[in-house]
Amino acid sequence: MLKAVDDVSFHIERGETLGLVGESGCGKTTVGRTITRLYEPTGGAMFFDGVDIFKTHESDLKPFRSKAQMIFQDPYASLNPRMTVGDIIGEPLDIHKLARGQERTDRIFELLDLVGLNREHANRYPHEFS
């Protein structure tokens, strides 16, 4: 059996963000896709809010997936170029029914502010950022 990734371990507290850095081909994407269950793991465990996500049935992963995501380095491969930044940020709010109307707009502005962008950036497209 070929091991793509072996002996990976980390602990992330609530509110923390993890970034995986390494040489091309070292397994960063494989780790991310396995954590989010886009790839099925062949061993180990991954706990989220006390639940082993690797043992959770696919149909029961929605609460986890609403709180965990991968952000790829290449925005052209991961962001829809036909959507504004506001629509991209708002899409998960729509999918998971987290906010609508003015509450949705306010949350988008709040998230933009959190990463140091102003509300005018909501109307820009990904390619307009450097």
C-alpha angles and dihedrals in degrees: 000000000000115000112212093182129011136186100006117165135164140145122220120193124212110283094020125118125214123210120192114213128181148112121305110279096018094119106265094132092042091054092048094047091047093050090052090043094242082126120039112238120233094207147351132054137266119196126201118177088345095307123114100234092194090062095042117107114250092243091057097054099087095096090051094046091051088062104035129056144155122239112199121215095234108072091191090062097041107034125065105242091207093060126078118238088252091055091046091052092043096050096081089046088056096043094049093037092236099141141000138189117350092355089059092049092047091050091050090052091046091053092047089052090049090062095042100262126123127232093261088068089069089076095051127093124236093252090059091069123079 
